Coordinates of C-alpha atoms and ligand atoms in Angstrom, one line a residue:
M7 CA 19.8 -17.8 29.2
Q8 CA 21.3 -20.2 31.8
S9 CA 24.5 -21.7 31.1
P10 CA 24.9 -24.8 32.2
D11 CA 26.5 -26.4 34.9
P12 CA 29.2 -28.7 33.0
I13 CA 29.7 -31.9 34.5
R14 CA 32.9 -32.5 36.2
S15 CA 33.2 -36.1 36.8
I16 CA 31.9 -39.3 35.5
V17 CA 32.5 -42.5 38.0
I18 CA 32.3 -45.6 36.1
V19 CA 31.0 -48.7 38.1
G20 CA 32.1 -51.9 36.8
G21 CA 35.0 -52.9 34.1
G22 CA 33.4 -56.0 32.1
T23 CA 32.5 -54.8 27.9
A24 CA 30.3 -52.2 28.9
G25 CA 32.7 -50.2 31.6
W26 CA 35.8 -50.7 29.3
M27 CA 34.0 -48.9 26.3
A28 CA 32.1 -46.4 28.4
A29 CA 35.6 -46.1 29.4
A30 CA 37.5 -45.6 26.7
A31 CA 34.7 -43.5 24.7
F32 CA 34.4 -40.5 27.5
A33 CA 37.8 -40.7 27.5
R34 CA 38.3 -40.6 23.8
N35 CA 35.4 -37.6 23.6
L36 CA 35.9 -36.1 26.7
G37 CA 39.1 -36.7 28.9
R38 CA 40.8 -33.4 28.8
H39 CA 37.2 -31.8 30.2
L40 CA 36.3 -33.5 32.7
S41 CA 37.7 -37.1 35.3
I42 CA 37.2 -40.4 34.7
T43 CA 37.1 -43.1 37.4
L44 CA 36.6 -46.7 37.1
V45 CA 36.0 -49.0 40.2
E46 CA 36.1 -52.6 39.1
S47 CA 36.6 -55.8 41.1
E48 CA 38.6 -58.9 40.4
D49 CA 37.1 -60.7 43.1
I50 CA 33.3 -60.2 41.3
G51 CA 34.9 -60.8 37.8
T52 CA 32.6 -60.2 34.8
V53 CA 30.4 -62.3 32.6
G54 CA 33.3 -63.6 30.7
V55 CA 30.6 -64.3 27.8
G56 CA 30.1 -62.3 24.5
E57 CA 32.3 -63.1 21.2
A58 CA 30.1 -62.2 18.4
T59 CA 29.0 -58.6 17.5
I60 CA 27.1 -56.6 14.3
P61 CA 28.9 -54.4 12.1
P62 CA 28.7 -51.1 13.6
I63 CA 31.4 -51.8 15.8
K64 CA 33.4 -50.8 13.2
L65 CA 32.2 -47.4 13.5
F66 CA 33.1 -47.6 17.6
N67 CA 36.4 -49.0 17.2
A68 CA 36.8 -46.2 13.8
M69 CA 35.7 -43.7 15.9
L70 CA 38.9 -44.2 18.9
G71 CA 40.8 -44.4 16.3
L72 CA 41.9 -48.5 16.9
D73 CA 44.2 -50.3 14.1
E74 CA 42.2 -53.1 12.9
A75 CA 45.1 -55.2 12.6
E76 CA 47.0 -54.4 16.2
F77 CA 42.7 -54.9 17.3
M78 CA 42.3 -58.0 15.8
R79 CA 45.3 -59.4 17.3
E80 CA 45.2 -58.5 20.1
T81 CA 41.7 -59.7 20.9
R82 CA 42.3 -63.0 18.9
A83 CA 39.3 -61.7 16.3
T84 CA 38.5 -62.9 13.2
Y85 CA 35.9 -61.9 10.6
K86 CA 31.8 -62.3 10.8
L87 CA 30.3 -62.2 7.5
G88 CA 27.0 -63.1 9.0
I89 CA 25.1 -66.0 10.9
R90 CA 24.5 -70.1 9.5
F91 CA 21.0 -70.8 10.7
H92 CA 20.1 -74.4 11.3
D93 CA 17.2 -76.2 12.1
W94 CA 15.3 -72.7 12.9
L95 CA 12.4 -73.3 10.2
N96 CA 12.5 -77.4 10.0
L97 CA 14.9 -79.2 11.8
G98 CA 17.2 -80.2 7.9
H99 CA 16.3 -76.5 6.8
E100 CA 19.5 -73.5 6.9
Y101 CA 19.6 -70.6 6.0
F102 CA 21.8 -67.6 6.2
H103 CA 21.5 -63.4 6.9
P104 CA 24.2 -62.0 5.2
F105 CA 25.6 -58.6 7.2
G106 CA 26.3 -57.8 3.4
V107 CA 23.7 -56.4 1.0
Y108 CA 21.6 -58.8 -1.7
G109 CA 22.6 -58.0 -5.3
L110 CA 25.0 -55.5 -6.9
K111 CA 24.2 -52.5 -4.8
P112 CA 25.9 -51.6 -1.8
E113 CA 21.5 -50.8 -1.1
L114 CA 19.1 -52.9 -1.7
G115 CA 17.0 -51.1 -4.0
H116 CA 14.3 -52.9 -6.0
F117 CA 16.8 -56.1 -5.2
L118 CA 14.2 -58.2 -4.1
Q119 CA 11.4 -56.9 -5.8
F120 CA 12.6 -57.8 -9.4
W121 CA 13.7 -61.3 -7.7
L122 CA 10.1 -61.5 -6.5
R123 CA 9.1 -60.4 -10.1
V124 CA 10.6 -62.4 -11.8
Q125 CA 9.9 -65.8 -9.8
A126 CA 6.6 -64.8 -10.0
Q127 CA 6.0 -65.4 -13.8
G128 CA 7.2 -68.9 -13.2
H129 CA 10.9 -68.7 -14.2
D130 CA 13.1 -70.5 -11.1
I131 CA 16.3 -68.3 -10.5
G132 CA 17.8 -69.7 -8.1
P133 CA 17.4 -69.0 -4.0
V134 CA 17.7 -65.1 -2.7
S135 CA 21.0 -66.0 -1.3
D136 CA 23.0 -66.8 -4.6
Y137 CA 23.1 -63.0 -5.0
S138 CA 24.9 -62.2 -2.3
L139 CA 28.3 -62.1 -2.5
C140 CA 28.3 -62.3 1.9
T141 CA 26.8 -65.2 2.0
L142 CA 28.8 -66.9 -1.3
A143 CA 31.8 -66.3 0.3
A144 CA 31.0 -67.1 4.0
L145 CA 30.2 -70.7 3.0
Q146 CA 33.2 -71.2 1.2
G147 CA 35.0 -69.6 4.6
K148 CA 36.1 -66.6 2.3
M149 CA 37.3 -63.2 2.9
G150 CA 37.4 -59.8 1.5
R151 CA 37.8 -56.5 2.1
Q152 CA 34.4 -54.2 1.5
T153 CA 35.2 -51.2 -0.6
D154 CA 33.3 -47.6 -0.9
D155 CA 32.5 -48.6 -4.7
G156 CA 32.1 -51.4 -7.1
V157 CA 30.7 -55.3 -6.5
M158 CA 32.9 -54.9 -3.0
A159 CA 30.8 -52.6 -1.6
T160 CA 28.0 -55.2 -1.3
F161 CA 30.2 -57.3 1.2
G162 CA 29.8 -56.2 5.0
S163 CA 31.1 -57.7 8.3
A164 CA 31.7 -58.0 11.8
Y165 CA 33.9 -59.1 14.5
H166 CA 34.1 -62.2 16.4
F167 CA 36.2 -61.5 19.3
D168 CA 37.5 -62.6 23.2
A169 CA 35.2 -59.9 25.0
G170 CA 38.0 -60.1 27.9
L171 CA 40.7 -59.4 25.7
Y172 CA 38.3 -56.5 24.3
A173 CA 38.2 -55.2 27.3
R174 CA 41.9 -55.4 28.8
Y175 CA 42.7 -53.9 25.4
L176 CA 40.3 -50.7 25.9
R177 CA 41.7 -50.6 29.7
R178 CA 45.3 -50.0 28.5
Y179 CA 43.7 -47.7 25.8
S180 CA 41.8 -45.7 28.6
E181 CA 44.5 -45.6 30.7
R182 CA 46.6 -44.0 28.3
L183 CA 44.5 -41.1 28.3
G184 CA 44.1 -40.6 31.7
V185 CA 40.9 -42.6 33.1
I186 CA 42.0 -43.7 36.4
R187 CA 41.5 -47.2 37.5
I188 CA 39.9 -48.1 41.4
E189 CA 40.4 -51.9 42.4
G190 CA 37.3 -52.6 45.0
L191 CA 34.6 -54.1 45.9
I192 CA 31.4 -51.5 46.2
A193 CA 29.8 -51.7 49.4
D194 CA 27.3 -48.8 49.5
V195 CA 26.3 -46.4 47.6
E196 CA 25.3 -42.8 49.4
Q197 CA 22.5 -40.8 47.8
H198 CA 21.8 -37.2 48.1
P199 CA 19.3 -36.7 50.7
E200 CA 17.3 -34.5 48.8
T201 CA 17.7 -35.2 44.9
G202 CA 18.3 -38.8 45.9
N203 CA 20.9 -38.5 43.1
V204 CA 23.8 -40.8 43.6
K205 CA 26.7 -39.0 45.3
S206 CA 29.0 -41.1 45.4
V207 CA 30.2 -45.4 45.7
R208 CA 31.9 -46.4 49.0
L209 CA 34.4 -49.4 48.7
K210 CA 34.5 -52.2 51.0
D211 CA 37.8 -50.9 52.7
G212 CA 35.9 -47.4 53.6
R213 CA 37.2 -45.7 50.5
E214 CA 34.5 -42.8 48.6
I215 CA 34.1 -41.8 45.6
E216 CA 32.3 -39.3 44.5
G217 CA 31.0 -38.1 41.2
D218 CA 28.8 -35.9 39.2
L219 CA 27.7 -38.4 37.3
F220 CA 27.5 -42.6 37.4
I221 CA 27.7 -45.0 34.4
D222 CA 26.5 -48.1 36.2
C223 CA 28.1 -50.5 34.4
S224 CA 27.7 -53.5 36.9
G225 CA 26.3 -56.2 35.4
F226 CA 23.2 -58.3 35.8
R227 CA 23.8 -57.0 39.8
G228 CA 22.5 -53.4 38.8
L229 CA 23.7 -52.1 41.5
L230 CA 23.0 -48.6 40.9
I231 CA 20.5 -48.9 38.8
K232 CA 18.8 -51.4 39.8
Q233 CA 19.5 -51.9 43.9
A234 CA 20.0 -48.1 45.0
L235 CA 17.4 -46.5 42.8
K236 CA 15.0 -49.6 42.7
T237 CA 14.3 -49.0 38.7
G238 CA 11.9 -51.1 37.5
Y239 CA 12.5 -53.9 35.0
D240 CA 10.0 -54.6 31.6
D241 CA 10.2 -58.6 32.0
W242 CA 9.9 -59.7 28.2
S243 CA 10.5 -63.2 28.5
H244 CA 7.1 -64.2 28.0
W245 CA 7.7 -63.2 24.7
L246 CA 11.4 -64.6 24.5
P247 CA 11.2 -67.4 27.1
C248 CA 15.1 -68.6 27.3
D249 CA 16.2 -67.6 30.5
R250 CA 19.9 -69.5 31.2
A251 CA 22.9 -70.2 28.9
M252 CA 25.7 -72.6 29.2
A253 CA 28.9 -71.6 27.9
M254 CA 32.0 -73.8 27.3
P255 CA 34.9 -73.3 25.0
C256 CA 36.8 -75.6 22.8
A257 CA 39.4 -76.4 20.6
H258 CA 39.2 -75.6 16.7
A259 CA 38.6 -79.7 15.1
G260 CA 40.8 -78.3 11.0
A261 CA 42.5 -75.7 10.1
D262 CA 39.9 -73.5 8.8
I263 CA 38.2 -71.0 10.3
N264 CA 34.6 -69.8 9.4
P265 CA 33.7 -66.4 8.5
Y266 CA 30.8 -66.2 10.8
T267 CA 28.5 -67.5 13.4
S268 CA 26.4 -70.7 13.2
S269 CA 23.4 -71.3 15.5
T270 CA 21.6 -74.2 15.5
A271 CA 17.9 -74.5 17.6
R272 CA 17.8 -77.2 19.7
E273 CA 14.7 -79.0 21.5
G274 CA 15.1 -76.5 24.0
G275 CA 16.5 -73.6 22.5
W276 CA 19.6 -73.0 20.6
Q277 CA 23.6 -73.5 20.8
W278 CA 25.8 -71.0 19.3
H279 CA 29.4 -71.4 17.9
I280 CA 31.8 -68.8 17.2
P281 CA 35.2 -69.3 15.7
L282 CA 38.5 -66.9 17.4
Q283 CA 42.1 -67.4 16.1
H284 CA 42.9 -69.3 19.5
R285 CA 39.4 -71.4 20.0
V286 CA 36.1 -72.0 19.3
G287 CA 32.4 -70.2 21.5
N288 CA 30.4 -72.4 22.2
G289 CA 26.9 -72.2 24.4
Y290 CA 23.9 -73.4 24.8
V291 CA 21.1 -70.6 25.7
Y292 CA 17.9 -72.4 26.8
S293 CA 14.3 -72.4 28.5
S294 CA 14.2 -73.4 32.1
R295 CA 10.2 -74.1 31.4
F296 CA 11.5 -76.4 28.4
T297 CA 14.4 -78.6 29.1
D298 CA 16.5 -78.8 32.2
D299 CA 19.6 -78.1 33.3
D300 CA 21.4 -82.0 32.9
S301 CA 19.7 -82.0 30.0
A302 CA 21.3 -78.9 27.9
E303 CA 24.8 -80.0 29.6
T304 CA 24.2 -83.4 27.9
T305 CA 22.9 -81.5 24.2
L306 CA 26.0 -79.1 24.7
R307 CA 28.5 -81.8 25.3
A308 CA 27.4 -83.9 22.5
N309 CA 27.6 -80.0 20.1
V310 CA 31.1 -79.0 20.4
E311 CA 33.7 -79.8 17.2
G312 CA 37.1 -80.0 19.2
E313 CA 38.7 -80.7 22.7
A314 CA 36.6 -79.0 25.2
L315 CA 38.6 -76.3 27.0
A316 CA 36.3 -75.6 30.5
E317 CA 33.8 -76.5 32.2
P318 CA 30.8 -75.6 31.0
N319 CA 30.2 -71.7 32.7
R320 CA 26.3 -71.7 33.7
L321 CA 24.4 -68.1 33.9
R322 CA 20.8 -67.4 34.2
F323 CA 18.9 -63.9 33.1
V324 CA 16.1 -62.3 33.2
T325 CA 15.3 -60.7 29.1
G326 CA 13.7 -57.4 29.1
R327 CA 14.7 -54.0 30.3
R328 CA 14.7 -51.1 32.6
K329 CA 12.0 -48.7 32.9
K330 CA 14.3 -46.3 32.8
F331 CA 17.6 -47.0 31.4
W332 CA 18.9 -43.5 32.9
N333 CA 17.6 -42.6 36.2
R334 CA 18.5 -39.2 38.4
N335 CA 22.1 -38.9 37.3
V336 CA 23.2 -42.5 36.8
V337 CA 22.9 -43.9 33.2
A338 CA 23.5 -47.7 33.1
L339 CA 24.9 -49.5 30.4
G340 CA 25.5 -53.3 29.2
L341 CA 23.4 -56.2 31.2
A342 CA 22.7 -53.2 34.4
S343 CA 20.7 -51.8 31.5
G344 CA 18.9 -54.9 30.4
F345 CA 19.3 -58.3 28.2
I346 CA 18.1 -59.2 25.0
E347 CA 19.5 -63.2 24.5
P348 CA 22.6 -63.3 22.3
L349 CA 20.7 -64.6 18.6
E350 CA 21.6 -61.5 17.3
S351 CA 24.3 -60.5 19.0
T352 CA 23.1 -57.8 20.2
S353 CA 24.1 -56.5 23.2
I354 CA 27.5 -55.5 22.6
H355 CA 25.6 -53.0 20.2
L356 CA 23.2 -51.4 22.4
I357 CA 26.8 -50.4 24.9
Q358 CA 27.7 -48.7 21.9
S359 CA 24.5 -47.6 20.7
G360 CA 23.8 -46.0 24.7
I361 CA 27.1 -44.8 24.3
N362 CA 26.6 -42.5 21.4
K363 CA 23.5 -41.5 22.2
L364 CA 25.1 -40.1 26.1
L365 CA 27.5 -38.2 24.1
L366 CA 24.3 -36.6 22.4
H367 CA 22.3 -36.3 24.9
F368 CA 25.3 -35.3 27.4
P369 CA 23.6 -33.7 30.5
D370 CA 25.2 -30.9 32.8
R371 CA 24.9 -31.2 36.2
S372 CA 21.0 -30.3 36.3
F373 CA 20.4 -33.2 35.0
A374 CA 17.5 -31.5 33.0
P375 CA 14.4 -34.6 32.9
A376 CA 13.3 -33.4 29.1
N377 CA 17.3 -34.7 28.0
I378 CA 17.0 -37.5 30.4
E379 CA 13.3 -38.3 28.4
A380 CA 14.4 -38.2 25.4
Y381 CA 17.8 -40.9 25.7
N382 CA 15.4 -43.5 27.3
R383 CA 13.1 -42.5 24.5
R384 CA 15.6 -43.3 21.7
Q385 CA 17.1 -46.1 23.8
H386 CA 13.9 -48.2 24.4
L387 CA 12.9 -47.9 21.0
D388 CA 15.7 -49.4 19.9
Y389 CA 15.3 -52.4 22.3
E390 CA 12.0 -52.6 20.9
R391 CA 13.4 -53.1 17.6
I392 CA 15.8 -55.8 18.4
R393 CA 13.4 -57.1 20.3
D394 CA 11.2 -57.8 17.6
F395 CA 13.9 -59.6 15.0
I396 CA 14.5 -61.8 18.0
I397 CA 11.6 -62.6 18.2
L398 CA 10.6 -63.4 14.3
H399 CA 13.3 -66.3 14.4
Y400 CA 11.2 -67.9 17.4
H401 CA 7.6 -67.1 15.9
A402 CA 7.9 -67.4 12.7
T403 CA 9.0 -71.4 12.2
A404 CA 7.4 -75.2 10.8
R405 CA 8.8 -76.8 14.1
D406 CA 6.5 -78.6 16.3
D407 CA 9.1 -81.4 17.4
S408 CA 8.9 -80.0 21.2
A409 CA 7.0 -77.8 23.5
L410 CA 9.3 -74.5 23.4
W411 CA 8.9 -74.4 19.5
R412 CA 4.7 -74.9 19.6
Y413 CA 4.7 -72.5 22.6
T414 CA 6.8 -69.7 20.0
R415 CA 5.1 -70.3 16.9
T416 CA 1.8 -69.9 18.4
M417 CA 1.9 -67.0 21.1
E418 CA 1.0 -63.7 20.4
I419 CA 3.3 -61.6 19.4
P420 CA 3.7 -57.4 19.7
D421 CA 1.8 -55.9 17.6
T422 CA 5.2 -54.1 15.7
L423 CA 6.5 -57.4 14.4
A424 CA 2.5 -58.7 13.2
H425 CA 2.7 -55.5 11.3
K426 CA 5.8 -56.0 9.8
I427 CA 5.0 -59.8 9.0
E428 CA 1.8 -58.8 7.2
V429 CA 3.8 -56.0 5.4
F430 CA 6.2 -58.3 4.2
R431 CA 4.2 -61.0 3.2
E432 CA 2.1 -58.8 1.1
R433 CA 4.5 -57.2 -1.4
G434 CA 8.3 -57.7 0.3
A435 CA 7.7 -54.3 1.8
F436 CA 9.2 -53.3 5.1
A437 CA 7.1 -51.2 7.3
N438 CA 9.0 -48.3 9.5
A439 CA 12.4 -49.8 8.3
A440 CA 13.6 -45.9 8.6
E441 CA 13.4 -46.5 13.2
E442 CA 15.1 -49.7 12.4
M443 CA 18.5 -50.4 14.0
F444 CA 18.6 -54.0 11.2
T445 CA 19.0 -53.0 7.7
P446 CA 15.9 -54.3 5.3
T447 CA 18.7 -57.3 4.1
S448 CA 18.8 -58.4 7.6
W449 CA 14.8 -58.3 7.8
M450 CA 14.9 -59.7 4.5
A451 CA 16.7 -62.4 5.3
V452 CA 15.8 -63.6 8.4
L453 CA 12.1 -63.1 7.4
M454 CA 12.7 -65.3 4.2
G455 CA 14.8 -68.0 6.0
Q456 CA 11.7 -68.5 8.6
G457 CA 9.6 -69.0 6.0
V458 CA 8.0 -65.7 5.2
I459 CA 8.1 -65.8 1.7
P460 CA 6.2 -62.6 -0.2
Q461 CA 2.7 -63.3 -1.4
S462 CA 3.5 -60.9 -4.6
H463 CA 5.6 -57.8 -5.2
D464 CA 5.1 -54.0 -5.6
P465 CA 3.2 -53.8 -8.9
L466 CA 5.1 -51.0 -10.7
V467 CA 7.6 -53.2 -11.0
A468 CA 5.2 -55.6 -12.9
Y469 CA 6.2 -52.7 -16.1
E470 CA 9.8 -54.1 -16.1
D471 CA 10.4 -56.6 -19.2
I472 CA 11.1 -60.3 -18.0
A473 CA 13.6 -61.2 -20.4
T474 CA 15.7 -58.7 -19.5
L475 CA 15.5 -59.4 -15.6
R476 CA 16.4 -63.0 -16.6
T477 CA 19.7 -62.1 -18.4
G478 CA 20.4 -59.6 -15.3
F479 CA 20.1 -62.3 -12.6
A480 CA 21.6 -64.6 -14.8
R481 CA 25.2 -62.6 -15.1
M482 CA 24.8 -61.0 -11.8
K483 CA 25.3 -64.8 -9.9
D484 CA 27.7 -65.7 -12.2
H485 CA 30.2 -62.4 -11.7
L486 CA 29.6 -63.2 -7.7
T487 CA 29.9 -66.7 -7.9
R488 CA 33.2 -66.2 -9.9
L489 CA 34.2 -62.7 -7.4
A490 CA 33.1 -65.2 -4.1
A491 CA 35.9 -68.5 -5.3
D492 CA 38.8 -66.0 -6.2
L493 CA 38.8 -64.5 -2.8
P494 CA 41.4 -66.0 -0.3
S495 CA 40.3 -68.3 3.0
Q496 CA 40.1 -66.3 6.0
R497 CA 42.9 -67.5 7.4
D498 CA 44.9 -66.7 4.3
Y499 CA 43.4 -63.3 4.6
L500 CA 44.1 -62.4 8.3
R501 CA 47.5 -63.5 7.9
Q502 CA 48.5 -61.4 4.6
N503 CA 46.6 -58.1 6.7
G504 CA 49.0 -59.2 9.7
M505 CA 45.9 -59.9 11.8
L506 CA 46.6 -63.5 13.6
A507 CA 48.6 -63.7 16.6
M508 CA 51.2 -65.4 17.5
S509 CA 50.3 -67.7 19.3
Ligands
FAD10 C1 25.0 -66.3 27.5 C2 25.2 -65.0 27.4 C3 26.3 -65.0 25.9 C4 26.4 -63.7 25.4 N1 27.0 -63.6 23.6 C5 27.6 -62.0 23.3 C6 27.1 -62.2 22.1 O1 27.9 -63.0 21.3 N2 26.9 -60.4 21.5 C7 27.5 -60.2 22.2 O2 27.2 -58.5 21.8 N3 26.9 -60.1 23.7 C8 26.9 -61.1 23.8 N4 26.6 -61.2 25.1 C9 26.7 -60.1 26.5 C10 28.0 -58.9 26.6 O3 28.3 -60.5 27.9 C11 27.7 -58.4 27.3 O4 26.6 -57.3 26.8 C12 28.8 -57.7 27.9 O5 29.9 -59.1 28.4 C13 28.7 -56.6 28.8 O6 28.6 -57.5 30.1 P1 28.8 -56.0 31.2 O7 29.8 -55.2 31.0 O8 27.5 -55.0 31.1 O9 29.0 -56.6 32.8 P2 29.8 -57.7 33.3 O10 30.9 -58.6 31.9 O11 29.3 -58.8 34.3 O12 30.8 -57.0 34.3 C14 30.1 -55.9 35.6 C15 31.0 -55.4 36.2 O13 31.0 -54.9 37.2 C16 31.7 -54.9 38.3 N5 31.0 -54.9 39.5 C17 30.0 -56.0 40.0 N6 29.8 -55.6 41.5 C18 30.8 -54.9 42.0 C19 31.0 -54.4 43.1 N7 29.8 -54.9 44.1 N8 31.8 -53.8 42.9 C20 32.9 -53.4 42.2 N9 32.9 -53.4 40.8 C21 31.4 -54.6 40.6 C22 32.7 -56.6 38.4 O14 33.6 -56.6 38.5 C23 32.8 -56.1 36.7 O15 34.0 -55.4 36.5 C24 26.5 -62.5 26.1 C25 25.7 -62.6 27.5 C26 25.5 -63.8 27.8 C27 24.6 -63.8 29.5

């Protein structure tokens, strides 16, 4: 057996959210053993968007040992209990995708099956959203603390934050743990003539930075993974045709801070509304095939709640992913690795899952191909599962008022998603749930919200006594409604817990 030849230095190229998340996580986990250098260029800057997250971000912050109240003050964060979707199924229709669980238990269990059984007997016990504490609280602007047991264990939340401030916060954290930051513009990438591995990056001023392992966090440019290593890209825009975005922050119009993201389907795409402590993030994600930039800007400006705080920031992207996230001695994270539009706020999560997997598959200097392949397969699966979840929103719609929606509702979808829809429609079951990043609760909320209603239920539930189930549902609704009403508003919750920034 051979002893591994350990990595001695990591070079992170780019200092956006991806670069500083990677720096912080590696410093925390590996900083005692190897050197970590991050190169970034203020001249180029960062993409400057990305404000909504999903619940696993809490695990990332906990792994770093961040204090939640401090983190929230520093990044002007608010809580996000889920996403409120407007006009996605039909104009005028809305539904909520909650991060917490339906029912009274911390796992979905038989909740949906029992609900289906009662409905199938002709008793209208109200929509499933009546049994989601997260939904009930969110729609009243309330916030509470999730617990390990009891009904508050059904609660779930993530954050809205200022991604620029998050990167700066993590920069201070990383530098305290010894990460070396180099300011400079990378002009050239040097590769080993024999292995093709990246040997060093050269700055415009001539400085050369060598490393064993390179993390490409250079954003859409993909300096190493794309420009130097020419790693191919899987283009998914035939399933997800949006390819542009326009972001524009505005002031809050009132005192309330909604604890959820709003997503409104529009003629050529959809618009986000993300309340932070100090402002509201807005943006229109649209398809240049189905609408033009001027119409998009008019739509965006007409639909912001308060005074605009900046001119629109225009972005272009191609939905898809690198054929290899890890190629030779380069691992791409963040926008350098691919992009799936922010409908379910998954990009920052994919950075986190890439970092976690890299720690699980940490290489030595031989860069064993089997280990690299294992990493790529696992990360590919995450991308594909998220891709399917996003396509579901576009495909399962009844809208036919504009060309975009007529295209997406009639397009062919991946087999994996078609199978999931079919299995759910038959009896409310979840196909391949163990591989999923999104929980059955999330799939259920979006499938039903988008009009995919199970035709039947699990036959084993047919043995349950209907009267008992009906009484149970009535009590549950009453209990959850009272609990939600008793929670403080999000603003009060932030104030009571020392989470509001002074300014
Ligand atoms: C419209 C839109 C909305 C989004 N919304 C969300 C959201 O709500 N939630 C979410 O999770 N994600 C969202 N994202 C994704 C999110 O913005 C990114 O995943 C995240 O910001 C990570 O970006 P990054 O660090 O990969 O790239 P960037 O922020 O672009 O950073 C790239 C870094 O590389 C450096 N660099 C590049 N070239 C050079 C060079 N030659 N020399 C030196 N340095 C260089 C730059 O200076 C910069 O530091 C959104 C993305 C878009 C486009």
